[in-house]
CSV table of C-alpha atoms and ligand atoms in Angstrom, one decimal:
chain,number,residue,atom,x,y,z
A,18,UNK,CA,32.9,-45.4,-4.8
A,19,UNK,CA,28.9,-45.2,-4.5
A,20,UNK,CA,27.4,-42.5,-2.7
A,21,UNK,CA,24.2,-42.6,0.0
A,22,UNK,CA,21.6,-40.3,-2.1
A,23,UNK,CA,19.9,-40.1,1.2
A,24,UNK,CA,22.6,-39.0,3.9
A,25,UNK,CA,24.4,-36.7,1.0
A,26,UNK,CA,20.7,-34.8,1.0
A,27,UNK,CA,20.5,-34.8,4.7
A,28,UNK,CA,23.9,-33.4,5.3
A,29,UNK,CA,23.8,-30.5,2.5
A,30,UNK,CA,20.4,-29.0,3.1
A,31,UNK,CA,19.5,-28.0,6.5
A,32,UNK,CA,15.9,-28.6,7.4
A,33,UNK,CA,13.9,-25.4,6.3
A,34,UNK,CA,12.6,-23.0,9.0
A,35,UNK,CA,8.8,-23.9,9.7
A,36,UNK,CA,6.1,-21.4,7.9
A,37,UNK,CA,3.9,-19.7,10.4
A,38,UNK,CA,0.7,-20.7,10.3
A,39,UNK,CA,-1.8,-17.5,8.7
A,40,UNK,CA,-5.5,-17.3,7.6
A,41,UNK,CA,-7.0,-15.0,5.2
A,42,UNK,CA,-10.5,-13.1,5.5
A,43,UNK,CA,-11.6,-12.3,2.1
A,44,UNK,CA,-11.0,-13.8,-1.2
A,45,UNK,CA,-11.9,-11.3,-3.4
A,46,UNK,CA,-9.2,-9.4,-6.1
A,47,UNK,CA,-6.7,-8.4,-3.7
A,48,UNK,CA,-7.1,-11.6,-0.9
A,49,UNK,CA,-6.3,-14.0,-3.7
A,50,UNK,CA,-3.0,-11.9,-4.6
A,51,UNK,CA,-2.5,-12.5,-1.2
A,52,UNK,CA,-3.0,-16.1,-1.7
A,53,UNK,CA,-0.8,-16.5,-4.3
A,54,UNK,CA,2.0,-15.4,-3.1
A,55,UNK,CA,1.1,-17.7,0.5
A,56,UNK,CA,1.4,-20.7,-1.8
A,57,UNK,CA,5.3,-20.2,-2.2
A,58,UNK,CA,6.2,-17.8,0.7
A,59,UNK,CA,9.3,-19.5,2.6
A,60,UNK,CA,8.0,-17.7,6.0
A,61,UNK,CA,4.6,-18.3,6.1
A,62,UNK,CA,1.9,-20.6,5.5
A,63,UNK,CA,-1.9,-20.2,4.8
A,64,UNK,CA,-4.1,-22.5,5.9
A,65,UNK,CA,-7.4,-21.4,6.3
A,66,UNK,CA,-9.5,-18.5,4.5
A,67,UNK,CA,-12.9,-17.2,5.6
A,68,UNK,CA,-15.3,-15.9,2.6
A,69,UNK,CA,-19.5,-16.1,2.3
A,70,UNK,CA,-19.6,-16.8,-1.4
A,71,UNK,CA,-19.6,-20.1,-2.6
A,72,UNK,CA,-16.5,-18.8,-5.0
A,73,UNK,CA,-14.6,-17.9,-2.1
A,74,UNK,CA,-14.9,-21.1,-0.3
A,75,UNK,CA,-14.2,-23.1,-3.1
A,76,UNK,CA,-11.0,-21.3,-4.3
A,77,UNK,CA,-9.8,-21.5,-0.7
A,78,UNK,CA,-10.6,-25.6,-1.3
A,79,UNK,CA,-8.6,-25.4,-4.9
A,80,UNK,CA,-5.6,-24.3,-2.8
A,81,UNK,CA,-5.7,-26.9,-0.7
A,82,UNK,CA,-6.6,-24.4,2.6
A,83,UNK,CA,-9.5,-24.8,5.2
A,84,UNK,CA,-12.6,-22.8,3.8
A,85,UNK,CA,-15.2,-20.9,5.9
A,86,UNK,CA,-18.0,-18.9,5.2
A,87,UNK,CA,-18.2,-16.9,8.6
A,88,UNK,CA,-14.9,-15.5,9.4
A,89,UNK,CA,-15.9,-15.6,13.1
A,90,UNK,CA,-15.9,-19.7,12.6
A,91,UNK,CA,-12.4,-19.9,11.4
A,92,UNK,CA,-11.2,-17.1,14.1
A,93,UNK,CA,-12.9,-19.9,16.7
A,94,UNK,CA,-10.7,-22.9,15.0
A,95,UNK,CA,-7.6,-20.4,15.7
A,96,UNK,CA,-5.7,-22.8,18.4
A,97,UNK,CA,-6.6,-25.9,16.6
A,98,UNK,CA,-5.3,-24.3,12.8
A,99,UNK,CA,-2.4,-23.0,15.3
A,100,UNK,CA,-2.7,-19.3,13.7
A,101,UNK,CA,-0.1,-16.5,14.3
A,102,UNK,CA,-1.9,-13.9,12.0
A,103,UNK,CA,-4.7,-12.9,9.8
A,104,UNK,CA,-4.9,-11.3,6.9
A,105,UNK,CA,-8.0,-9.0,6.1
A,106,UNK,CA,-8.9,-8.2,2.4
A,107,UNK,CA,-12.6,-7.2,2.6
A,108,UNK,CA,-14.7,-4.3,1.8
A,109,UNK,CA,-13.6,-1.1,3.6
A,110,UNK,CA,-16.9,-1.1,5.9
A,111,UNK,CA,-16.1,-4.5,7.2
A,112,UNK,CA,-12.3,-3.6,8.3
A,113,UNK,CA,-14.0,-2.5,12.2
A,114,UNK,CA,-16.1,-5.9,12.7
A,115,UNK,CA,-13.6,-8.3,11.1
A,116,UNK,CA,-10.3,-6.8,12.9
A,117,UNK,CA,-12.2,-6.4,16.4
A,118,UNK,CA,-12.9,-9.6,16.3
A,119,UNK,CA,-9.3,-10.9,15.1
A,120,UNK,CA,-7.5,-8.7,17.9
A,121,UNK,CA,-10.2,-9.8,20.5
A,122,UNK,CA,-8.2,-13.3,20.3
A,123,UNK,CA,-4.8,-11.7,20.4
A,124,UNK,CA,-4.3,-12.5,16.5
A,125,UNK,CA,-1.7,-9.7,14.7
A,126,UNK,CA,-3.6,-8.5,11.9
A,127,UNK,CA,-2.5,-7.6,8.3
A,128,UNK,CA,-5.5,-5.2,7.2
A,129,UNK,CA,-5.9,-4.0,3.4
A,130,UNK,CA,-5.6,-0.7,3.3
A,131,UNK,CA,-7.6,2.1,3.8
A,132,UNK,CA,-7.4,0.8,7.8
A,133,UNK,CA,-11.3,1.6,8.1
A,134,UNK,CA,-14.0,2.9,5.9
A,135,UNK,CA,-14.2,5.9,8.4
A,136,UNK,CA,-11.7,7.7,11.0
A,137,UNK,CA,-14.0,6.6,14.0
A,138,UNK,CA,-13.6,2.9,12.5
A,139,UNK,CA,-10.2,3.6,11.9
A,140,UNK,CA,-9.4,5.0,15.8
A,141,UNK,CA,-11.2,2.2,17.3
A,142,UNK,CA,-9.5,-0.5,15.4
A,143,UNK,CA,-6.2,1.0,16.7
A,144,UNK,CA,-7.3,1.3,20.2
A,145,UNK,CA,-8.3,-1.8,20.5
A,146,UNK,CA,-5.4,-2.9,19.2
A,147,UNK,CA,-3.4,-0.7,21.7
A,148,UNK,CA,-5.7,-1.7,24.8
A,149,UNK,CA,-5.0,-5.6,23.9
A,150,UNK,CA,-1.0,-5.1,22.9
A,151,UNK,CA,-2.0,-6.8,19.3
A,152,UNK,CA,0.2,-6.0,16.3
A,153,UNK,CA,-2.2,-4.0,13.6
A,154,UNK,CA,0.0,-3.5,10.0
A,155,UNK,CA,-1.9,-1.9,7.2
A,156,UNK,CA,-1.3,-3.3,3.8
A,157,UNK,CA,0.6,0.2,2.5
A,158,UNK,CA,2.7,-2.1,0.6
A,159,UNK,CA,4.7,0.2,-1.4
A,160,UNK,CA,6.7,0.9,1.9
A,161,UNK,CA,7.4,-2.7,1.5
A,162,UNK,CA,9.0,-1.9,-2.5
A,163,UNK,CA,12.7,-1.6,-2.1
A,164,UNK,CA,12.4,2.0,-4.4
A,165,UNK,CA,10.4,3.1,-2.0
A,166,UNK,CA,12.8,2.4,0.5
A,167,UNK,CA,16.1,3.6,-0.9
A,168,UNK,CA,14.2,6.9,-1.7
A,169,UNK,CA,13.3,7.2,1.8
A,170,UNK,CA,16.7,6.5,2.6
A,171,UNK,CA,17.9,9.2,0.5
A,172,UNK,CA,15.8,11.5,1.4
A,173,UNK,CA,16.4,11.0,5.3
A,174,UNK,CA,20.4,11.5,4.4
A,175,UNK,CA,20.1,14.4,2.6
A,176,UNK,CA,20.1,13.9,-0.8
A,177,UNK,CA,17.6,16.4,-1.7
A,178,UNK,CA,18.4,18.0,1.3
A,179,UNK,CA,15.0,20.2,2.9
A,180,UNK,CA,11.7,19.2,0.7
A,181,UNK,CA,10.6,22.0,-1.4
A,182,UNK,CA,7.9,20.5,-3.7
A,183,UNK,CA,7.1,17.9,-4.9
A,184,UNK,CA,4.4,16.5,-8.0
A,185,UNK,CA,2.7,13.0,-7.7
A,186,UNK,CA,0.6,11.8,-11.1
A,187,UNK,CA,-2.1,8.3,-10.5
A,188,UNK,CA,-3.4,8.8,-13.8
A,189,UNK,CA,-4.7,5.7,-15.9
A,190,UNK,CA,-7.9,4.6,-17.9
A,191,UNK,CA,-9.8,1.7,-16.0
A,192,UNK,CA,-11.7,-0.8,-17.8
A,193,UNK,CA,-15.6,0.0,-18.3
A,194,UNK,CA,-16.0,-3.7,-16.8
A,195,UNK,CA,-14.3,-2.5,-13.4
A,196,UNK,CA,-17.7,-0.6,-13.3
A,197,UNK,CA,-20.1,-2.7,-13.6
A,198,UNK,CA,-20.0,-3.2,-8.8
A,199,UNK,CA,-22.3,-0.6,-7.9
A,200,UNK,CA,-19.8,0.4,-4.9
A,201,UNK,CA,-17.1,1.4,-7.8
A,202,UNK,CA,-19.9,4.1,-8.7
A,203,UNK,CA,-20.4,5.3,-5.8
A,204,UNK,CA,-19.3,7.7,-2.9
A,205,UNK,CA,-15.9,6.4,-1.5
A,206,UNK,CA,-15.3,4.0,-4.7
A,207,UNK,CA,-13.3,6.0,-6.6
A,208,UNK,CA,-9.3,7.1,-7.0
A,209,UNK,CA,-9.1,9.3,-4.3
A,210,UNK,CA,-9.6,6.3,-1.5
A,211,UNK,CA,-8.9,3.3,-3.8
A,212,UNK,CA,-5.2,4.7,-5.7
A,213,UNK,CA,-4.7,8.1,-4.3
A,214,UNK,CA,-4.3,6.9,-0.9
A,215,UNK,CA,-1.7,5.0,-1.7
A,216,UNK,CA,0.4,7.9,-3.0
A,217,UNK,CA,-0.7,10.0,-0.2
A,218,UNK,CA,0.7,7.2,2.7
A,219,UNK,CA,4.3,7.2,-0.5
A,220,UNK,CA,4.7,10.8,0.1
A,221,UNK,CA,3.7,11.2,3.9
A,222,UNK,CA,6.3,7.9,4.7
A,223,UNK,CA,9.2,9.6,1.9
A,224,UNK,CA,8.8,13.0,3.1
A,225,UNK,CA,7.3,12.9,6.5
A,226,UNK,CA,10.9,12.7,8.2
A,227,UNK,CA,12.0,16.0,6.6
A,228,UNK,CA,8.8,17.3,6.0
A,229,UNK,CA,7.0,17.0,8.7
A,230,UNK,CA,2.8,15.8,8.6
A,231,UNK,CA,0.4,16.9,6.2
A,232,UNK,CA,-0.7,20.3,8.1
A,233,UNK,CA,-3.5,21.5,4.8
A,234,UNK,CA,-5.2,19.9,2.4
A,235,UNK,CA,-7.0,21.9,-1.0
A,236,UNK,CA,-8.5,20.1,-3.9
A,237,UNK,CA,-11.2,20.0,-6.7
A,238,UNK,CA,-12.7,17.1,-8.3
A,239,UNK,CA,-14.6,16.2,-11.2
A,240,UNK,CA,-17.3,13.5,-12.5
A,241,UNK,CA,-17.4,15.1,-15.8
A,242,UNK,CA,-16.0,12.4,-17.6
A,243,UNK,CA,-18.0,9.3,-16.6
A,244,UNK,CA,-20.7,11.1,-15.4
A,245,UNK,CA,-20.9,8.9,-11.8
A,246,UNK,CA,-21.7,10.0,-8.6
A,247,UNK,CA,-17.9,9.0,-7.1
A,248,UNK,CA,-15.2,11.1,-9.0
A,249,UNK,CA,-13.3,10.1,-11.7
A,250,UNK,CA,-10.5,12.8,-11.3
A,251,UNK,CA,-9.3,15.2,-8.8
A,252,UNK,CA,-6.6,17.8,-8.3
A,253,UNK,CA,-4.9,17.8,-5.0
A,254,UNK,CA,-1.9,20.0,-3.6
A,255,UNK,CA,-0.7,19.4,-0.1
A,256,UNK,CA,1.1,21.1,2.6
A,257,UNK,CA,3.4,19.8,4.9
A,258,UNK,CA,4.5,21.2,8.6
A,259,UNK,CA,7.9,22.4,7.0
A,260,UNK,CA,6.1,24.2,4.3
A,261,UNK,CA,6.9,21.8,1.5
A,262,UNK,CA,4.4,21.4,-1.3
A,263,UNK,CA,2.9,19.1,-3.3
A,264,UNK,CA,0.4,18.2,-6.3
A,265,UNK,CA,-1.1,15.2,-6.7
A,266,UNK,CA,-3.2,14.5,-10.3
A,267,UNK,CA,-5.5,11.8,-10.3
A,268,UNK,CA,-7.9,10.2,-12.7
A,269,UNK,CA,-9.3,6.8,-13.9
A,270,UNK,CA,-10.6,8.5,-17.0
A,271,UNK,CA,-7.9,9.6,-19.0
A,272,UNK,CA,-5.5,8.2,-20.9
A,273,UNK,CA,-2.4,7.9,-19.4
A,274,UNK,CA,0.8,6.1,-18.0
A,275,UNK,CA,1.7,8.1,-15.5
A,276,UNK,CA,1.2,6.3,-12.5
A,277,UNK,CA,2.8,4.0,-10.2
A,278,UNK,CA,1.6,0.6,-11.0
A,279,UNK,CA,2.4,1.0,-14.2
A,280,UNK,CA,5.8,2.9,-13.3
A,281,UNK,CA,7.0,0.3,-10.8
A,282,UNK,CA,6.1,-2.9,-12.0
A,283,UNK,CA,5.0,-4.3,-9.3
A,284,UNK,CA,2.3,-7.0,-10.8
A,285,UNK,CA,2.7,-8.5,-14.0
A,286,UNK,CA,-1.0,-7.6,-15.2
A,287,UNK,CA,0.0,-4.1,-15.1
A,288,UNK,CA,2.5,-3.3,-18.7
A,289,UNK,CA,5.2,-1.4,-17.3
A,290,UNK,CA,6.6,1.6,-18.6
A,291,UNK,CA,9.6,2.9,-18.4
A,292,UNK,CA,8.5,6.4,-16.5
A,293,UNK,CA,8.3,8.5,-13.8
A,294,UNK,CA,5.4,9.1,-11.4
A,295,UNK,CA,7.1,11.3,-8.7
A,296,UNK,CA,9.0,14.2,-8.7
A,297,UNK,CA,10.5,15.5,-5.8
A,298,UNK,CA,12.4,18.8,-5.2
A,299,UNK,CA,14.4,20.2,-2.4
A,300,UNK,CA,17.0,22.9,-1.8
A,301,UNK,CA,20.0,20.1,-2.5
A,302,UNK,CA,18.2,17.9,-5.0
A,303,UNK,CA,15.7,16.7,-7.1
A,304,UNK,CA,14.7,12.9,-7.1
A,305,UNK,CA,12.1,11.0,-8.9
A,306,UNK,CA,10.8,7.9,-8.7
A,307,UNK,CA,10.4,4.7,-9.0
A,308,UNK,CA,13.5,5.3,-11.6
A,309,UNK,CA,15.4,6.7,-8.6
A,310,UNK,CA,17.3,9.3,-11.0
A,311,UNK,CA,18.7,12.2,-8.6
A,312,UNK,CA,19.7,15.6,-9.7
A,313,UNK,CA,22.4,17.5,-7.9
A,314,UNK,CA,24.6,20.7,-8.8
A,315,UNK,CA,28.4,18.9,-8.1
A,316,UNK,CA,29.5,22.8,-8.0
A,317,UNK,CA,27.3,26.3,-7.8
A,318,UNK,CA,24.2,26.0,-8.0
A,319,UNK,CA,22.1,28.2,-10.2
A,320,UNK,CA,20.1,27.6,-13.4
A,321,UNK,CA,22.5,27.9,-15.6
A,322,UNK,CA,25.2,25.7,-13.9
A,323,UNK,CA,25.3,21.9,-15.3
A,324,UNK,CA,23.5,19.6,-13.3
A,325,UNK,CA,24.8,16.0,-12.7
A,326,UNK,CA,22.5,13.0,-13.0
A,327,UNK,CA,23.3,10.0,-10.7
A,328,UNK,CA,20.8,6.9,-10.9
A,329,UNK,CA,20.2,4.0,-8.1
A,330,UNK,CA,20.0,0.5,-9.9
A,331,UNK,CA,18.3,-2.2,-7.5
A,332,UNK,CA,17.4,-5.6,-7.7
A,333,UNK,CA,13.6,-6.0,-8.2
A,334,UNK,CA,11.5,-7.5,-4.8
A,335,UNK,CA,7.8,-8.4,-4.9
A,336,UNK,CA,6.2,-5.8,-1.8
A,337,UNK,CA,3.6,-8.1,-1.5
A,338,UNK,CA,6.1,-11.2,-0.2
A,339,UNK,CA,8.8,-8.3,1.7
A,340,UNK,CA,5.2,-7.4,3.1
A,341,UNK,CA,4.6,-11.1,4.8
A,342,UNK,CA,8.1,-12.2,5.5
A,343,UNK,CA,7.3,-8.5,7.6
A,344,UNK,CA,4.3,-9.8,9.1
A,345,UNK,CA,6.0,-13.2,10.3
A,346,UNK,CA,8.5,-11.0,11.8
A,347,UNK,CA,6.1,-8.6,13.6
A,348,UNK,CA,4.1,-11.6,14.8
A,349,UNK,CA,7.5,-13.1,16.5
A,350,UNK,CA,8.5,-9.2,18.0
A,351,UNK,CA,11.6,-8.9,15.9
A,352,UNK,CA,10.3,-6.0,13.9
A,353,UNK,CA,7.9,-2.9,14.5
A,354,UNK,CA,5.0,-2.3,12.1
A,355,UNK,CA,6.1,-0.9,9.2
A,356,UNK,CA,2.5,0.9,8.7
A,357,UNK,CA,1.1,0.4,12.0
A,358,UNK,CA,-2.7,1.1,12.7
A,359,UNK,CA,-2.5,4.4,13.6
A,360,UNK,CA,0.4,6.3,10.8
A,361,UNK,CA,-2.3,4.0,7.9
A,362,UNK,CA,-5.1,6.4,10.1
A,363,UNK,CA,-3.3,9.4,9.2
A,364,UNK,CA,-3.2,8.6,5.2
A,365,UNK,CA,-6.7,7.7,5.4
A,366,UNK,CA,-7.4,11.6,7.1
A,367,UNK,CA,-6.0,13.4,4.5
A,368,UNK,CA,-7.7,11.0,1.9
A,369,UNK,CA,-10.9,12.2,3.5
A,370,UNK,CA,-9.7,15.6,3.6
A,371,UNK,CA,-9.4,15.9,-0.1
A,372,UNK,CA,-13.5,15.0,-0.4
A,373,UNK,CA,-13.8,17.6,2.5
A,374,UNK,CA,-12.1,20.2,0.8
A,375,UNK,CA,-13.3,19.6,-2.6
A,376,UNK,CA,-17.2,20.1,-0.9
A,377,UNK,CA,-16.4,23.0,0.6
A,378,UNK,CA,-14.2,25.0,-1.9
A,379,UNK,CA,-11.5,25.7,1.2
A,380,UNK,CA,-8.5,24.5,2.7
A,381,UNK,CA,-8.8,21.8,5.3
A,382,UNK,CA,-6.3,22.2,8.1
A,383,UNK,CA,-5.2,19.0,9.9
A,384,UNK,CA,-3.4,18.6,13.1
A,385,UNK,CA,0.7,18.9,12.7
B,1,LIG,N1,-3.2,-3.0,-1.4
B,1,LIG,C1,-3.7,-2.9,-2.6
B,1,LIG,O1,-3.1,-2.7,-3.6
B,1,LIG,C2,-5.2,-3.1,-2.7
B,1,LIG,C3,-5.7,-3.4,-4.0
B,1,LIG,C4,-7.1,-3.7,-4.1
B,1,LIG,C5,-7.9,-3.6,-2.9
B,1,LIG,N2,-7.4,-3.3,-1.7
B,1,LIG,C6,-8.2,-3.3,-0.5
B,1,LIG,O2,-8.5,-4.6,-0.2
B,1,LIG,C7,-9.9,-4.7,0.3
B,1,LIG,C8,-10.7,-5.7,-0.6
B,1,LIG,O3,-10.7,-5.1,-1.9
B,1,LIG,P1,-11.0,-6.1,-3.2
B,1,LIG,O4,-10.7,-5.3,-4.3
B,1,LIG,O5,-10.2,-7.4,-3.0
B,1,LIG,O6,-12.5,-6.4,-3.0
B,1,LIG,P2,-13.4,-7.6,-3.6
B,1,LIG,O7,-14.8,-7.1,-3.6
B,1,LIG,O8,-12.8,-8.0,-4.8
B,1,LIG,O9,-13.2,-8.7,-2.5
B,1,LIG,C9,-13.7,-8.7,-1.2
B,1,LIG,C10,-14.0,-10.1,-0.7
B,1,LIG,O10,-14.3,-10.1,0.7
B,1,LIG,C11,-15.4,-11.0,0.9
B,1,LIG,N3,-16.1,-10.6,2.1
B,1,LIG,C12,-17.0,-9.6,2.3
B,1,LIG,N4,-17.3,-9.6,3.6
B,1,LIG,C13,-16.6,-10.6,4.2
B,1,LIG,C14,-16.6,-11.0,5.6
B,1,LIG,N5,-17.3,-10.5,6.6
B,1,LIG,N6,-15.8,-12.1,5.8
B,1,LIG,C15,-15.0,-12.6,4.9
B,1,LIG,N7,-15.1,-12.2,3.6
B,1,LIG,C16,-15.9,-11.2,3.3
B,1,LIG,C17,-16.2,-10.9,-0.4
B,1,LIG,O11,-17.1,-12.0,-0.6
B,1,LIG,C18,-15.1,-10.8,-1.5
B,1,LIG,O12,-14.7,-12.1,-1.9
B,1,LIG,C19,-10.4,-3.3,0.3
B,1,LIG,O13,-10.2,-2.7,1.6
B,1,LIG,C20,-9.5,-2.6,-0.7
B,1,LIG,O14,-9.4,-1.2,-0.4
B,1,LIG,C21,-6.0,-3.1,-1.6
């Protein structure tokens, strides 16, 4: 008997679903992570990037994607490249100009996080996106990790039932390189809007549900150790609308593991170690993360009673690709931002808050 290679093919794999066209504005460190992870994606497809540099344009060429220099030139090629969605990965102060213009043509936009350089850029990205009924995600991609989510999901249950306090460490040593861009020197370059933020939107998107918002913000920070005008460290503690508290440590100038990128894993030029980052305590529970170990008292509870220790195993996904096959989906109206525009705005507020407070020597109170 001889079999038809061809036909046997046809009949055992379906046609694949077709990749929704996407472009990419920006191909600096974070836009070509982006990339990447385009070039294999089963949902979507990239096929055009916008970047002024000569470098930019020519890795979009490498790739095998239309290259601009103006992103306003690709955004005018949308119906011809028959986009669906745009990622944005440039510099904070560019978010407003680059996603007014994306949303002004009706394209969903991915924007890197923080959503703006400022709260007015911030507001008027998101009503603009409101007025025109345009999808605006902000890349908070840790809500896209699958610890991040099965914490949350704890949480909401009950597990550690009402959130008492809770201790967040984004402590590492960055390269001296890192600092040789001016901007990374400089007012709103350091780890309180670049890293912090990130665990700020973690522990507003974990908690908030239980919690409540963010209602105070008191920190300090320092520049002692590298001597810059941006910080290199700050102390933060943070209360929430249902009186829960929490302290959040970080630094790019100390030596250090404690942090999530390399707690998580979540890109392989991070060496991942095997500890926690996040602690979390409530009246039923403690829970840390990402090792997802919970602590409950089976019986009375009391300091002196045994506690038990139950952990979560889960298979490992890439936040980066959960955080595009979400962006396909938000573009076709199956799913509801994840991070939409205006929750991203709230992170980005108490980020602020902790330069505000830190200025002043106070508390700053924010709007429950
Ligand atoms: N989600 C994350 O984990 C993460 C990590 C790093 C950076 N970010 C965010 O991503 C954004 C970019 O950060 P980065 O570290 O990649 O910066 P970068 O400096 O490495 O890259 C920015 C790129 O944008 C290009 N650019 C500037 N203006 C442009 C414009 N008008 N149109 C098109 N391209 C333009 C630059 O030429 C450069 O290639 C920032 O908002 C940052 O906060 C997020």
């Amino acid at each position: 008997m001889t079999l038809d290679a061809t036909a046997t093919a046809t009949a055992t794999f379906p046609t694949p679903p077709a990749r929704m066209p996407i472009a990419l504005i920006g191909a600096g460190a974070i836009g070509r992570m982006h990339a990447e992870r385009c070039l294999t994606h089963p949902a979507v497809q990239l096929v055009a990037l916008a970047d002024p540099t000569e470098a930019g344009q020519a890795y979009a060429r490498s790739i095998g994607v239309a290259a601009f220099a103006d992103h306003r030139a690709l955004l005018d090629a949308a119906g011809a490249l028959g986009l669906a969605a745009v990622i944005v990965a440039t510099p904070n102060a560019t978010h407003r100009p680059v996603g007014l213009d994306c949303i002004a043509r009706g394209l969903p936009v991915l924007m890197e996080k923080p959503v703006a350089g400022s709260l007015d850029d911030g507001a008027a990205l998101c009503d603009a996106a409101d007025a025109a009924g345009v999808p605006l995600l902000v890349a908070h991609h840790r809500r896209h990790n699958p610890i991040s989510q099965r914490a949350r999901a704890l949480i909401a249950e009950g597990a550690i039932g009402r959130p008492v306090v809770a201790n967040v460490l984004a402590t590492w040593m960055k390269p001296a390189p890192y600092f040789d861009l001016a901007w990374r020197r400089e007012p709103g370059g350091g780890p309180v809007l670049i890293n912090l933020i990130h665990d700020i939107d973690q522990l507003r998107w974990l908690l908030g549900p239980r919690a409540g918002e963010v209602v105070s913000v008191q920190a300090a920070t320092s520049s002692a150790q590298r001597g810059f005008e941006v910080e290199d460290s700050a102390a933060v503690i943070l209360r929430f609308e249902q009186g829960a508290l929490a302290t959040l440590l970080t630094s790019d100038a100390a030596v250090s593991p404690w942090n999530w990128d390399l707690a998580a894993g979540e890109a392989a030029h991070y060496p991942q170690q095997a500890i926690d980052s996040a602690h979390l305590a409530g009246s039923e529970g403690a829970l840390t993360l990402p090792r997802l170990n919970l602590w409950r008292y089976d019986g009375a509870a009391g300091w002196h009673e045994p506690l038990t220790l139950r952990h979560t195993a889960l298979h490992r996904r890439d936040p980066y690709v959960e955080q595009l096959t979400h962006l396909r989906a938000v573009a076709e109206g199956r799913e509801a931002p994840v991070c939409p525009g205006r929750d991203a705005l709230r992170s980005l507020e108490v980020a602020l808050a902790v330069h505000t407070a830190a200025a002043r020597g106070e508390p700053v109170s924010l709007a429950g």
